[in-house]
Coordinates of C-alpha atoms and ligand atoms in Angstrom, one line a residue:
M271 CA 6.0 -23.0 -10.3
T272 CA 4.2 -20.7 -7.9
R273 CA 5.5 -17.1 -7.6
N274 CA 4.8 -15.2 -4.4
F275 CA 3.7 -11.6 -3.9
L276 CA 4.3 -10.4 -0.4
A277 CA 2.7 -7.2 0.9
I278 CA 3.8 -5.8 4.3
G279 CA 2.0 -3.3 6.5
E280 CA -1.0 -2.7 8.6
C281 CA -4.7 -3.5 8.1
M282 CA -7.2 -1.8 10.4
V283 CA -10.7 -2.3 11.4
E284 CA -12.8 0.3 9.6
M285 CA -16.1 1.6 11.0
A286 CA -17.9 3.2 8.1
P287 CA -21.3 5.0 8.7
T288 CA -24.4 3.4 7.3
G289 CA -26.9 5.6 9.0
E290 CA -27.4 8.2 11.8
E291 CA -26.0 6.0 14.5
T292 CA -24.9 2.8 12.8
Y293 CA -21.6 1.8 11.4
R294 CA -20.4 -1.2 9.2
L295 CA -17.3 -3.0 10.3
G296 CA -14.8 -3.6 7.6
F297 CA -11.1 -4.0 7.1
A298 CA -8.7 -1.8 5.2
G299 CA -5.2 -0.3 5.1
D300 CA -3.0 0.9 2.2
T301 CA -0.9 -2.2 1.6
L302 CA -3.7 -4.6 2.4
N303 CA -5.9 -2.8 -0.2
T304 CA -3.1 -3.4 -2.8
A305 CA -2.8 -7.0 -1.8
W306 CA -6.6 -7.5 -2.1
Y307 CA -6.7 -6.1 -5.6
V308 CA -3.5 -7.9 -6.7
R309 CA -5.0 -11.2 -5.5
R310 CA -8.1 -10.5 -7.6
I311 CA -6.1 -9.8 -10.7
L312 CA -3.1 -12.2 -10.7
P313 CA -3.8 -15.8 -11.9
E314 CA -3.6 -19.0 -9.9
G315 CA 0.1 -19.4 -10.4
W316 CA 0.7 -16.6 -8.0
G317 CA 0.4 -16.7 -4.2
V318 CA -0.4 -13.4 -2.4
S319 CA 0.6 -13.1 1.3
Y320 CA 0.3 -10.4 3.8
L321 CA 2.8 -9.8 6.5
T322 CA 1.3 -7.9 9.5
G323 CA 0.6 -8.4 13.2
V324 CA -2.8 -9.1 14.8
G325 CA -3.9 -10.0 18.3
R326 CA -5.6 -13.1 19.7
D327 CA -9.0 -11.5 20.2
S328 CA -12.1 -12.1 18.2
V329 CA -11.8 -9.1 15.9
S330 CA -8.3 -10.2 15.1
E331 CA -9.7 -13.6 14.2
E332 CA -12.3 -12.0 12.0
M333 CA -9.5 -10.0 10.2
L334 CA -7.6 -13.2 9.5
A335 CA -10.7 -14.9 8.2
F336 CA -11.3 -11.8 6.0
F337 CA -7.7 -12.2 4.5
E338 CA -8.2 -15.9 3.9
N339 CA -11.7 -15.4 2.3
A340 CA -10.0 -12.9 -0.1
G341 CA -7.4 -15.6 -1.0
I342 CA -4.6 -13.8 0.8
R343 CA -2.3 -16.1 2.7
T344 CA -1.8 -15.6 6.4
D345 CA 1.3 -17.8 7.1
F346 CA 3.4 -14.7 7.9
V347 CA 0.8 -12.9 10.1
Q348 CA 2.3 -12.6 13.6
R349 CA 0.0 -13.1 16.6
D350 CA 0.6 -10.7 19.4
E351 CA -0.3 -11.8 22.9
E352 CA -0.7 -8.3 24.4
R353 CA -1.9 -6.1 21.5
T354 CA -4.8 -6.0 19.1
V355 CA -5.4 -4.5 15.7
G356 CA -5.8 -0.7 15.0
L357 CA -9.1 0.9 14.3
Y358 CA -10.5 3.9 12.5
I359 CA -13.9 5.5 12.4
I360 CA -15.2 7.5 9.4
Q361 CA -17.7 10.2 10.2
L362 CA -19.7 12.3 7.9
N363 CA -20.2 15.9 8.7
D364 CA -22.2 17.7 6.0
G365 CA -21.0 15.2 3.4
E366 CA -17.3 15.7 4.4
R367 CA -15.6 12.5 5.6
S368 CA -13.4 12.8 8.7
F369 CA -11.3 10.0 10.1
S370 CA -10.3 9.2 13.8
Y371 CA -7.7 6.6 14.4
W372 CA -6.8 4.3 17.3
R373 CA -3.6 2.6 16.1
S374 CA -0.7 3.9 18.3
D375 CA 0.0 0.6 19.9
S376 CA -1.4 -1.8 17.3
A377 CA -0.1 -5.4 16.8
A378 CA 1.1 -4.4 13.3
R379 CA 3.7 -2.0 14.7
Q380 CA 5.6 -5.1 15.9
L381 CA 5.7 -6.8 12.5
A382 CA 9.5 -6.4 12.2
R383 CA 10.4 -7.2 15.8
D384 CA 11.1 -10.8 15.1
R385 CA 13.9 -10.6 12.5
A386 CA 14.1 -14.3 11.9
R387 CA 10.4 -14.4 11.1
L388 CA 10.6 -11.3 8.9
D389 CA 13.6 -12.9 7.0
A390 CA 11.6 -16.1 6.5
A391 CA 8.7 -14.2 4.9
L392 CA 11.1 -12.2 2.7
V393 CA 13.0 -15.3 1.5
A394 CA 9.7 -16.9 0.3
A395 CA 8.8 -13.8 -1.7
D396 CA 9.5 -13.1 -5.4
V397 CA 7.9 -9.7 -5.1
I398 CA 7.9 -7.5 -2.0
Y399 CA 5.5 -4.6 -1.6
F400 CA 5.5 -2.0 1.2
S401 CA 4.8 1.7 1.8
G402 CA 5.8 4.7 3.7
I403 CA 3.0 3.8 6.1
T404 CA 4.6 0.4 6.7
L405 CA 7.8 2.3 7.8
A406 CA 6.0 5.0 9.8
I407 CA 4.3 2.5 12.1
L408 CA 7.5 0.6 13.0
P409 CA 9.3 1.7 16.1
K410 CA 12.0 4.0 14.8
E411 CA 14.8 1.8 16.0
Q412 CA 13.5 -1.0 13.8
R413 CA 13.2 0.8 10.5
G414 CA 16.9 0.4 9.6
G415 CA 16.8 -3.3 10.3
F416 CA 13.6 -3.7 8.2
L417 CA 15.2 -2.0 5.2
E418 CA 18.4 -4.1 5.6
A419 CA 16.2 -7.2 5.5
V420 CA 14.5 -6.0 2.3
K421 CA 17.8 -5.1 0.8
T422 CA 19.1 -8.6 1.5
A423 CA 16.0 -10.2 -0.1
R424 CA 16.5 -8.0 -3.1
T425 CA 20.1 -9.0 -3.4
R426 CA 18.9 -12.6 -3.4
G427 CA 16.6 -11.8 -6.4
A428 CA 13.3 -10.5 -5.1
A429 CA 11.8 -7.5 -6.9
V430 CA 10.9 -4.7 -4.5
A431 CA 8.0 -2.2 -5.0
F432 CA 7.5 0.8 -2.7
D433 CA 4.8 3.5 -2.5
P434 CA 6.1 6.4 -0.4
N435 CA 2.5 7.2 0.8
L436 CA 3.6 10.3 2.7
R437 CA 1.6 10.7 5.9
P438 CA 3.5 13.2 8.2
R439 CA 1.1 12.7 11.1
L440 CA 2.4 9.1 11.5
W441 CA 6.0 10.3 11.8
E442 CA 8.0 12.0 14.5
T443 CA 9.1 14.8 12.0
V444 CA 8.8 15.5 8.3
E445 CA 12.6 15.2 8.1
A446 CA 12.5 11.7 9.5
M447 CA 9.7 10.8 7.0
C448 CA 11.6 12.2 4.0
A449 CA 15.0 10.6 5.1
T450 CA 13.4 7.2 5.7
V451 CA 11.4 7.3 2.4
M452 CA 14.6 8.0 0.5
A453 CA 16.4 5.2 2.2
A454 CA 13.5 2.9 1.2
A455 CA 13.7 4.0 -2.4
A456 CA 17.4 3.1 -2.3
V457 CA 16.5 -0.6 -1.7
S458 CA 13.6 -0.6 -4.2
D459 CA 13.3 -1.4 -7.9
I460 CA 9.9 0.2 -8.4
V461 CA 8.8 3.4 -6.6
L462 CA 5.1 4.5 -7.0
P463 CA 4.7 8.0 -5.6
S464 CA 1.8 10.4 -5.8
F465 CA 2.9 13.8 -7.0
E466 CA 0.8 16.0 -4.8
D467 CA 2.3 14.6 -1.6
E468 CA 5.8 14.6 -3.1
A469 CA 5.5 18.3 -4.1
T470 CA 4.3 19.2 -0.6
Y471 CA 7.0 17.5 1.4
F472 CA 9.9 17.3 -1.0
G473 CA 9.2 20.6 -2.8
D474 CA 9.3 18.9 -6.3
A475 CA 8.3 21.5 -9.0
G476 CA 6.9 18.8 -11.4
P477 CA 6.4 15.0 -11.7
V478 CA 9.7 14.7 -13.6
D479 CA 11.6 16.1 -10.5
T480 CA 9.9 13.4 -8.4
A481 CA 10.9 10.7 -10.9
N482 CA 14.5 12.0 -11.0
R483 CA 14.9 12.1 -7.3
Y484 CA 13.8 8.5 -6.9
T485 CA 15.9 7.4 -9.9
E486 CA 18.9 9.0 -8.4
A487 CA 18.2 7.2 -5.1
G488 CA 18.5 3.9 -7.0
A489 CA 15.0 2.9 -8.3
S490 CA 15.1 1.5 -11.9
L491 CA 11.4 2.3 -12.5
V492 CA 9.4 5.3 -11.0
I493 CA 5.7 5.7 -11.7
V494 CA 4.4 9.2 -10.6
K495 CA 0.7 9.3 -10.1
N496 CA -1.0 12.7 -10.2
G497 CA -4.7 12.5 -9.5
P498 CA -6.6 13.3 -12.7
G499 CA -3.4 14.5 -14.3
E500 CA -1.0 12.5 -16.5
V501 CA 0.9 9.6 -15.0
L502 CA 4.6 10.0 -15.6
W503 CA 6.9 7.0 -15.6
Q504 CA 10.6 6.8 -15.9
A505 CA 12.7 3.7 -16.8
D506 CA 15.9 3.4 -18.8
E507 CA 14.5 5.1 -21.8
G508 CA 13.7 8.4 -20.0
P509 CA 10.3 9.9 -19.0
R510 CA 7.0 9.0 -20.7
T511 CA 3.5 10.0 -19.9
F512 CA 0.0 8.6 -20.0
Q513 CA -3.3 10.5 -19.8
V514 CA -5.6 8.8 -17.3
P515 CA -9.2 8.3 -18.3
P516 CA -11.5 11.1 -17.1
V517 CA -13.8 10.2 -14.3
T518 CA -17.0 12.2 -14.5
E519 CA -18.3 11.5 -10.9
V520 CA -15.6 11.0 -8.3
V521 CA -17.4 9.4 -5.4
D522 CA -14.6 8.5 -3.0
T523 CA -10.9 8.7 -3.7
T524 CA -10.0 6.2 -1.0
A525 CA -7.6 3.6 -2.3
A526 CA -7.1 5.3 -5.7
G527 CA -3.3 5.0 -5.4
D528 CA -3.5 1.5 -3.8
S529 CA -5.7 0.1 -6.5
F530 CA -3.6 1.8 -9.2
N531 CA -0.4 0.1 -7.8
A532 CA -2.2 -3.3 -7.7
A533 CA -3.3 -3.3 -11.3
F534 CA 0.0 -1.8 -12.5
L535 CA 2.1 -4.3 -10.7
A536 CA -0.1 -7.3 -11.6
S537 CA 0.1 -6.3 -15.3
H538 CA 3.9 -5.6 -15.1
L539 CA 4.6 -8.8 -13.3
Q540 CA 2.9 -10.8 -16.0
G541 CA 5.1 -9.3 -18.6
A542 CA 3.0 -6.5 -20.1
D543 CA 4.9 -3.4 -21.4
L544 CA 4.9 -0.3 -19.2
E545 CA 2.3 1.7 -21.1
T546 CA -0.2 -1.2 -20.9
S547 CA 0.5 -1.6 -17.2
V548 CA 0.1 2.1 -16.4
A549 CA -3.2 2.0 -18.4
A550 CA -4.3 -1.0 -16.3
G551 CA -3.5 0.9 -13.1
A552 CA -5.4 4.0 -14.2
R553 CA -8.4 2.0 -15.4
L554 CA -8.8 0.2 -12.1
A555 CA -8.3 3.4 -10.1
A556 CA -10.9 5.1 -12.2
Q557 CA -13.4 2.4 -11.3
V558 CA -12.5 2.4 -7.6
I559 CA -13.0 6.1 -7.2
G560 CA -16.4 5.9 -8.9
R561 CA -17.7 3.9 -5.9
R562 CA -17.7 4.2 -2.2
G563 CA -15.1 2.4 0.0
A564 CA -11.5 1.2 -0.4
L565 CA -12.3 -2.3 -1.5
V566 CA -14.7 -2.3 -4.4
D567 CA -15.9 -5.5 -5.9
L568 CA -15.1 -5.1 -9.6
S569 CA -14.5 -8.6 -10.8
Q570 CA -14.5 -7.5 -14.5
A571 CA -12.4 -4.4 -13.8
V572 CA -9.2 -5.2 -15.6
Ligands
LIG106 P1 -3.4 9.9 -6.7 O1 -2.7 9.0 -5.8 O2 -4.4 10.8 -6.1 O3 -2.4 10.6 -7.6 O4 -4.3 8.9 -7.7 C1 -3.8 7.7 -8.1 C2 -4.4 7.4 -9.4 O5 -5.9 7.3 -9.3 C3 -4.2 8.4 -10.5 O6 -2.9 8.1 -11.2 C4 -5.3 8.2 -11.5 O7 -5.1 7.1 -12.3 C5 -6.5 7.9 -10.5 N1 -7.2 9.1 -10.1 C6 -7.1 9.8 -8.9 N2 -7.9 10.9 -8.9 C7 -8.5 10.9 -10.2 C8 -9.5 11.8 -10.8 N3 -10.0 12.8 -10.2 N4 -9.8 11.5 -12.1 C9 -9.3 10.4 -12.7 N5 -8.4 9.5 -12.2 C10 -8.0 9.8 -10.9

């Protein structure tokens, strides 16, 4: 029987510099990155779908074709008659990358507007994956309904995984971000935070504080990533740690957390123990940060 992994969020057009005045058009976004890697790792018996919104213009068509070519199902992609997809441009200034975004009225922001459609996607999922960015882009009056729908799906038996992915610039206030992220953790089984962000916005003194906070919110498994530092995970048996492999040349940390989540979840969902799954996450992330770009073609990675 096929099992279904559903990722929910926003994919954007990425314009990455290839020369002085030329850019390469690609597609990326935190939850999409995870879905892309999950699809590469999980075997045939799993379906991987992406729930987002796109327009009806040609770049939206290209994005859909990109999903399908990657083996990601598009049944739950909503077509918006008035909007199109968000876009960002990466610019290099003396080797430093800077990002400019055009996403304030993207089609993906409407992904939870049609509740019946959202429920249909959630009902079909065995695993639901979303992030703080998924919540940030929703109109604020739709966030509660979205989390209610996820909660209902979880009550029916779906497993819910959530990466807080704290990006205060996408939120009205830091308080709104923190409150909504904690509400999301309360409807999640697995929470996958990155310690540096959590320390900044929640004031956690150490990874164990981050793990405790999400455990108290209701998550049964918390995996705290910490850049080159130890990953700390907390399940029933209390906190455990794993030293990630050293990376001698970090080329581009884009999608480090997204790829970690993908390899961790794919391993965990196939029944591996937690240490093996954390190691798989760290191994893929190490390979991804050794290359440029979010979506790195590493067919032999895990
Ligand atoms: P982060 O979200 O920055 O905590 O990173 C996610 C994961 O990527 C970490 O748990 C590591 O497995 C990996 N990672 C990130 N930065 C580094 C680094 N400098 N060296 C080795 N691994 C890293």
